[in-house]
mmCIF file of C-alpha atoms in Angstrom:
data_model
loop_
_atom_site.group_PDB
_atom_site.id
_atom_site.type_symbol
_atom_site.label_atom_id
_atom_site.label_comp_id
_atom_site.label_asym_id
_atom_site.label_seq_id
_atom_site.Cartn_x
_atom_site.Cartn_y
_atom_site.Cartn_z
ATOM 1 C CA MET A 1 52.694 164.986 78.786
ATOM 2 C CA SER A 2 52.084 162.048 76.461
ATOM 3 C CA LEU A 3 52.919 159.430 79.117
ATOM 4 C CA ARG A 4 49.750 160.383 80.962
ATOM 5 C CA PHE A 5 47.714 159.780 77.831
ATOM 6 C CA ALA A 6 49.539 156.541 77.053
ATOM 7 C CA VAL A 7 48.544 155.363 80.550
ATOM 8 C CA LEU A 8 44.954 156.541 80.098
ATOM 9 C CA SER A 9 44.790 154.853 76.680
ATOM 10 C CA LEU A 10 46.039 151.535 78.009
ATOM 11 C CA LEU A 11 43.620 151.626 80.936
ATOM 12 C CA ASP A 12 40.808 152.575 78.560
ATOM 13 C CA ILE A 13 41.310 149.209 76.843
ATOM 14 C CA GLU A 14 41.379 147.250 80.098
ATOM 15 C CA PRO A 15 41.833 148.019 83.832
ATOM 16 C CA GLY A 16 45.026 146.726 85.410
ATOM 17 C CA SER A 17 47.694 146.980 88.062
ATOM 18 C CA GLY A 18 50.911 148.908 87.641
ATOM 19 C CA TYR A 19 52.625 145.648 86.747
ATOM 20 C CA ASP A 20 49.924 144.775 84.187
ATOM 21 C CA LEU A 21 50.182 148.249 82.737
ATOM 22 C CA LYS A 22 53.977 148.083 82.417
ATOM 23 C CA ARG A 23 53.719 144.723 80.601
ATOM 24 C CA ARG A 24 51.047 146.095 78.242
ATOM 25 C CA PHE A 25 53.142 149.225 77.708
ATOM 26 C CA GLU A 26 56.149 147.111 76.700
ATOM 27 C CA ARG A 27 54.029 145.083 74.253
ATOM 28 C CA SER A 28 52.333 148.062 72.632
ATOM 29 C CA VAL A 29 53.284 151.741 72.910
ATOM 30 C CA HIS A 30 56.898 151.063 73.950
ATOM 31 C CA HIS A 31 57.932 150.980 70.299
ATOM 32 C CA PHE A 32 57.121 154.685 69.968
ATOM 33 C CA TRP A 33 57.118 155.985 73.557
ATOM 34 C CA SER A 34 59.385 155.033 76.442
ATOM 35 C CA ALA A 35 58.954 155.242 80.187
ATOM 36 C CA SER A 36 60.665 153.677 83.160
ATOM 37 C CA HIS A 37 58.872 151.579 85.748
ATOM 38 C CA GLN A 38 59.171 154.471 88.231
ATOM 39 C CA GLN A 39 57.733 156.996 85.754
ATOM 40 C CA MET A 40 54.779 154.694 85.113
ATOM 41 C CA TYR A 41 53.976 154.334 88.824
ATOM 42 C CA ARG A 42 54.400 158.077 89.433
ATOM 43 C CA GLU A 43 51.975 158.765 86.603
ATOM 44 C CA LEU A 44 49.434 156.255 87.957
ATOM 45 C CA HIS A 45 49.532 157.905 91.406
ATOM 46 C CA LYS A 46 49.269 161.374 89.871
ATOM 47 C CA LEU A 47 46.318 160.423 87.640
ATOM 48 C CA HIS A 48 44.601 158.770 90.605
ATOM 49 C CA GLY A 49 45.177 161.890 92.699
ATOM 50 C CA GLU A 50 43.624 164.023 89.957
ATOM 51 C CA GLY A 51 40.517 161.844 89.946
ATOM 52 C CA LEU A 52 41.155 160.463 86.459
ATOM 53 C CA LEU A 53 41.627 156.889 87.725
ATOM 54 C CA ASP A 54 39.869 154.673 90.232
ATOM 55 C CA CYS A 55 41.950 152.270 92.276
ATOM 56 C CA VAL A 56 40.696 149.078 93.912
ATOM 57 C CA GLU A 57 42.948 146.941 96.084
ATOM 58 C CA GLU A 58 42.763 143.215 95.445
ATOM 59 C CA ILE A 59 43.932 141.005 98.284
ATOM 60 C CA GLN A 60 46.346 138.288 97.172
ATOM 61 C CA ASP A 61 47.400 135.207 99.139
ATOM 62 C CA GLY A 62 51.109 135.121 99.875
ATOM 63 C CA ARG A 63 51.811 138.316 97.928
ATOM 64 C CA PRO A 64 51.316 142.029 98.542
ATOM 65 C CA ASP A 65 47.874 143.415 97.752
ATOM 66 C CA LYS A 66 47.454 144.459 94.143
ATOM 67 C CA LYS A 67 46.127 147.890 93.151
ATOM 68 C CA VAL A 68 43.964 147.680 90.020
ATOM 69 C CA TYR A 69 43.423 150.953 88.187
ATOM 70 C CA SER A 70 40.603 151.872 85.833
ATOM 71 C CA LEU A 71 39.467 155.060 84.134
ATOM 72 C CA THR A 72 36.909 157.293 85.786
ATOM 73 C CA ALA A 73 34.422 159.247 83.684
ATOM 74 C CA ALA A 74 36.739 162.259 84.118
ATOM 75 C CA GLY A 75 39.697 160.166 82.914
ATOM 76 C CA ARG A 76 37.800 159.031 79.833
ATOM 77 C CA GLY A 77 36.768 162.646 79.195
ATOM 78 C CA ALA A 78 40.378 163.859 79.501
ATOM 79 C CA LEU A 79 41.517 161.141 77.096
ATOM 80 C CA GLU A 80 38.774 161.970 74.579
ATOM 81 C CA ALA A 81 39.576 165.702 74.766
ATOM 82 C CA TRP A 82 43.296 165.046 74.261
ATOM 83 C CA VAL A 83 42.746 162.668 71.327
ATOM 84 C CA ALA A 84 40.614 165.328 69.611
ATOM 85 C CA LYS A 85 43.476 167.885 69.676
ATOM 86 C CA PRO A 86 45.878 168.047 66.725
ATOM 87 C CA ALA A 87 49.312 166.605 67.464
ATOM 88 C CA ALA A 88 52.492 168.155 66.116
ATOM 89 C CA ALA A 89 54.607 165.956 63.875
ATOM 90 C CA GLN A 90 57.645 164.650 65.715
ATOM 91 C CA LYS A 91 61.097 165.309 64.344
ATOM 92 C CA ILE A 92 63.712 162.578 64.269
ATOM 93 C CA ARG A 93 66.449 162.993 66.881
ATOM 94 C CA ASP A 94 68.992 160.271 66.344
ATOM 95 C CA PRO A 95 72.616 160.853 67.436
ATOM 96 C CA PHE A 96 73.824 158.114 65.084
ATOM 97 C CA LEU A 97 72.466 160.014 62.081
ATOM 98 C CA ILE A 98 74.559 163.022 63.119
ATOM 99 C CA GLN A 99 77.571 160.703 63.231
ATOM 100 C CA VAL A 100 76.745 159.489 59.713
ATOM 101 C CA PHE A 101 76.356 163.108 58.610
ATOM 102 C CA ALA A 102 79.883 163.798 59.887
ATOM 103 C CA GLY A 103 81.083 160.358 58.814
ATOM 104 C CA HIS A 104 83.590 161.705 56.306
ATOM 105 C CA HIS A 105 85.866 162.196 59.332
ATOM 106 C CA LEU A 106 86.030 158.427 59.894
ATOM 107 C CA PRO A 107 87.695 155.731 57.851
ATOM 108 C CA PRO A 108 84.999 153.728 55.998
ATOM 109 C CA ALA A 109 85.903 150.567 57.941
ATOM 110 C CA GLN A 110 85.218 152.291 61.264
ATOM 111 C CA MET A 111 81.920 153.702 59.998
ATOM 112 C CA ARG A 112 81.036 150.227 58.758
ATOM 113 C CA VAL A 113 81.526 148.706 62.242
ATOM 114 C CA GLU A 114 79.240 151.283 63.842
ATOM 115 C CA LEU A 115 76.636 150.936 61.087
ATOM 116 C CA GLN A 116 76.697 147.148 61.442
ATOM 117 C CA ARG A 117 76.042 147.490 65.184
ATOM 118 C CA HIS A 118 73.033 149.732 64.569
ATOM 119 C CA LEU A 119 71.780 147.463 61.803
ATOM 120 C CA SER A 120 71.841 144.526 64.204
ATOM 121 C CA GLU A 121 69.807 146.518 66.758
ATOM 122 C CA HIS A 122 67.238 147.474 64.123
ATOM 123 C CA ARG A 123 66.928 143.876 62.944
ATOM 124 C CA ASP A 124 66.305 142.815 66.551
ATOM 125 C CA LYS A 125 63.701 145.548 66.938
ATOM 126 C CA LEU A 126 61.973 144.455 63.719
ATOM 127 C CA ALA A 127 61.865 140.863 64.979
ATOM 128 C CA THR A 128 60.262 142.068 68.236
ATOM 129 C CA TYR A 129 57.682 144.137 66.367
ATOM 130 C CA GLU A 130 56.852 141.261 64.042
ATOM 131 C CA ALA A 131 56.336 138.975 67.063
ATOM 132 C CA GLN A 132 54.002 141.586 68.589
ATOM 133 C CA ASN A 133 52.178 141.806 65.271
ATOM 134 C CA ALA A 134 51.715 138.037 65.167
ATOM 135 C CA ARG A 135 50.278 138.145 68.709
ATOM 136 C CA PHE A 136 47.783 140.787 67.585
ATOM 137 C CA TYR A 137 46.517 138.508 64.825
ATOM 138 C CA ARG A 138 46.098 135.642 67.296
ATOM 139 C CA ARG A 139 43.540 137.713 69.201
ATOM 140 C CA PRO A 140 39.860 136.947 68.665
ATOM 141 C CA ALA A 141 38.381 138.714 65.636
ATOM 142 C CA GLU A 142 36.204 140.997 67.786
ATOM 143 C CA GLN A 143 39.278 142.260 69.687
ATOM 144 C CA GLN A 144 41.152 142.807 66.422
ATOM 145 C CA GLN A 145 38.211 144.823 65.137
ATOM 146 C CA LYS A 146 37.985 146.874 68.337
ATOM 147 C CA LEU A 147 41.749 147.565 68.448
ATOM 148 C CA TRP A 148 42.585 147.867 64.738
ATOM 149 C CA ILE A 149 43.338 151.608 64.982
ATOM 150 C CA SER A 150 45.523 151.034 68.071
ATOM 151 C CA HIS A 151 47.450 148.486 66.007
ATOM 152 C CA GLN A 152 48.463 151.039 63.368
ATOM 153 C CA PRO A 153 51.497 152.513 65.219
ATOM 154 C CA LEU A 154 52.960 148.999 65.416
ATOM 155 C CA LEU A 155 52.508 148.578 61.659
ATOM 156 C CA LEU A 156 54.250 151.919 61.124
ATOM 157 C CA GLY A 157 57.063 150.759 63.412
ATOM 158 C CA ILE A 158 57.480 147.621 61.300
ATOM 159 C CA GLU A 159 57.653 149.639 58.087
ATOM 160 C CA THR A 160 60.055 152.140 59.677
ATOM 161 C CA GLU A 161 62.415 149.357 60.754
ATOM 162 C CA LYS A 162 62.256 147.735 57.300
ATOM 163 C CA THR A 163 63.111 151.086 55.711
ATOM 164 C CA TRP A 164 65.972 151.705 58.152
ATOM 165 C CA ILE A 165 67.367 148.211 57.482
ATOM 166 C CA ARG A 166 67.140 148.668 53.707
ATOM 167 C CA TRP A 167 68.898 152.062 53.983
ATOM 168 C CA ALA A 168 71.651 150.632 56.221
ATOM 169 C CA GLU A 169 72.217 147.647 53.919
ATOM 170 C CA GLN A 170 72.626 150.005 50.959
ATOM 171 C CA LEU A 171 75.053 152.152 52.938
ATOM 172 C CA LEU A 172 77.018 149.047 53.974
ATOM 173 C CA ALA A 173 77.289 147.982 50.339
ATOM 174 C CA ARG A 174 78.622 151.424 49.420
ATOM 175 C CA LEU A 175 81.098 151.373 52.325
ATOM 176 C CA ASP A 176 82.240 147.878 51.322
ATOM 177 C CA ALA A 177 82.834 149.083 47.750
ATOM 178 C CA GLU A 178 84.802 152.080 49.045
ATOM 179 C CA ILE A 179 86.882 149.844 51.323
ATOM 180 C CA ALA A 180 87.567 147.445 48.431
ATOM 181 C CA ASP A 181 88.579 150.380 46.172
ATOM 182 C CA ARG A 182 91.019 151.650 48.834
ATOM 183 C CA ASP A 183 92.472 148.174 49.306
ATOM 184 C CA THR A 184 93.013 147.796 45.544
ATOM 185 C CA ALA A 185 94.503 151.262 45.211
ATOM 186 C CA GLY A 186 96.731 150.905 48.253
#
């Protein structure tokens, strides 16, 4: 259900084609909500069919015509009604954390390899988020002011990744100490 409101939210900021929307999605809400290209287009067609979006075809030379979507008054009303409803807090569902929970069944060196892999992914994600954050601050001041609240999930994502990295580094240090103790004892 939230994909529809992610789409409405992005089109509320600025009209765009499916391609434009997918690019904006990847640079903004992708860090806390995922959707495939096909899901995005299905949702655009569905929202248009429900009268929540307008669609204007722009003729392009040498390329297929481009459909540009924008919110209708009904779409803006649906978005405003949804935003006003309380949202349930989301629980973390991370298979790796279950593996860590059951990690006493693995040798520390094997757990370390898997943790290092995840740590690398989280460092990459943090770098991506920080690049997105830098782009936000390159926007004109009036856009920053208009979109400051929309920017907050990205800031939370940055802090979440920093916390995850700090946790993983501490766990790696503990695993390294345990590995060293086993090597000395054995």
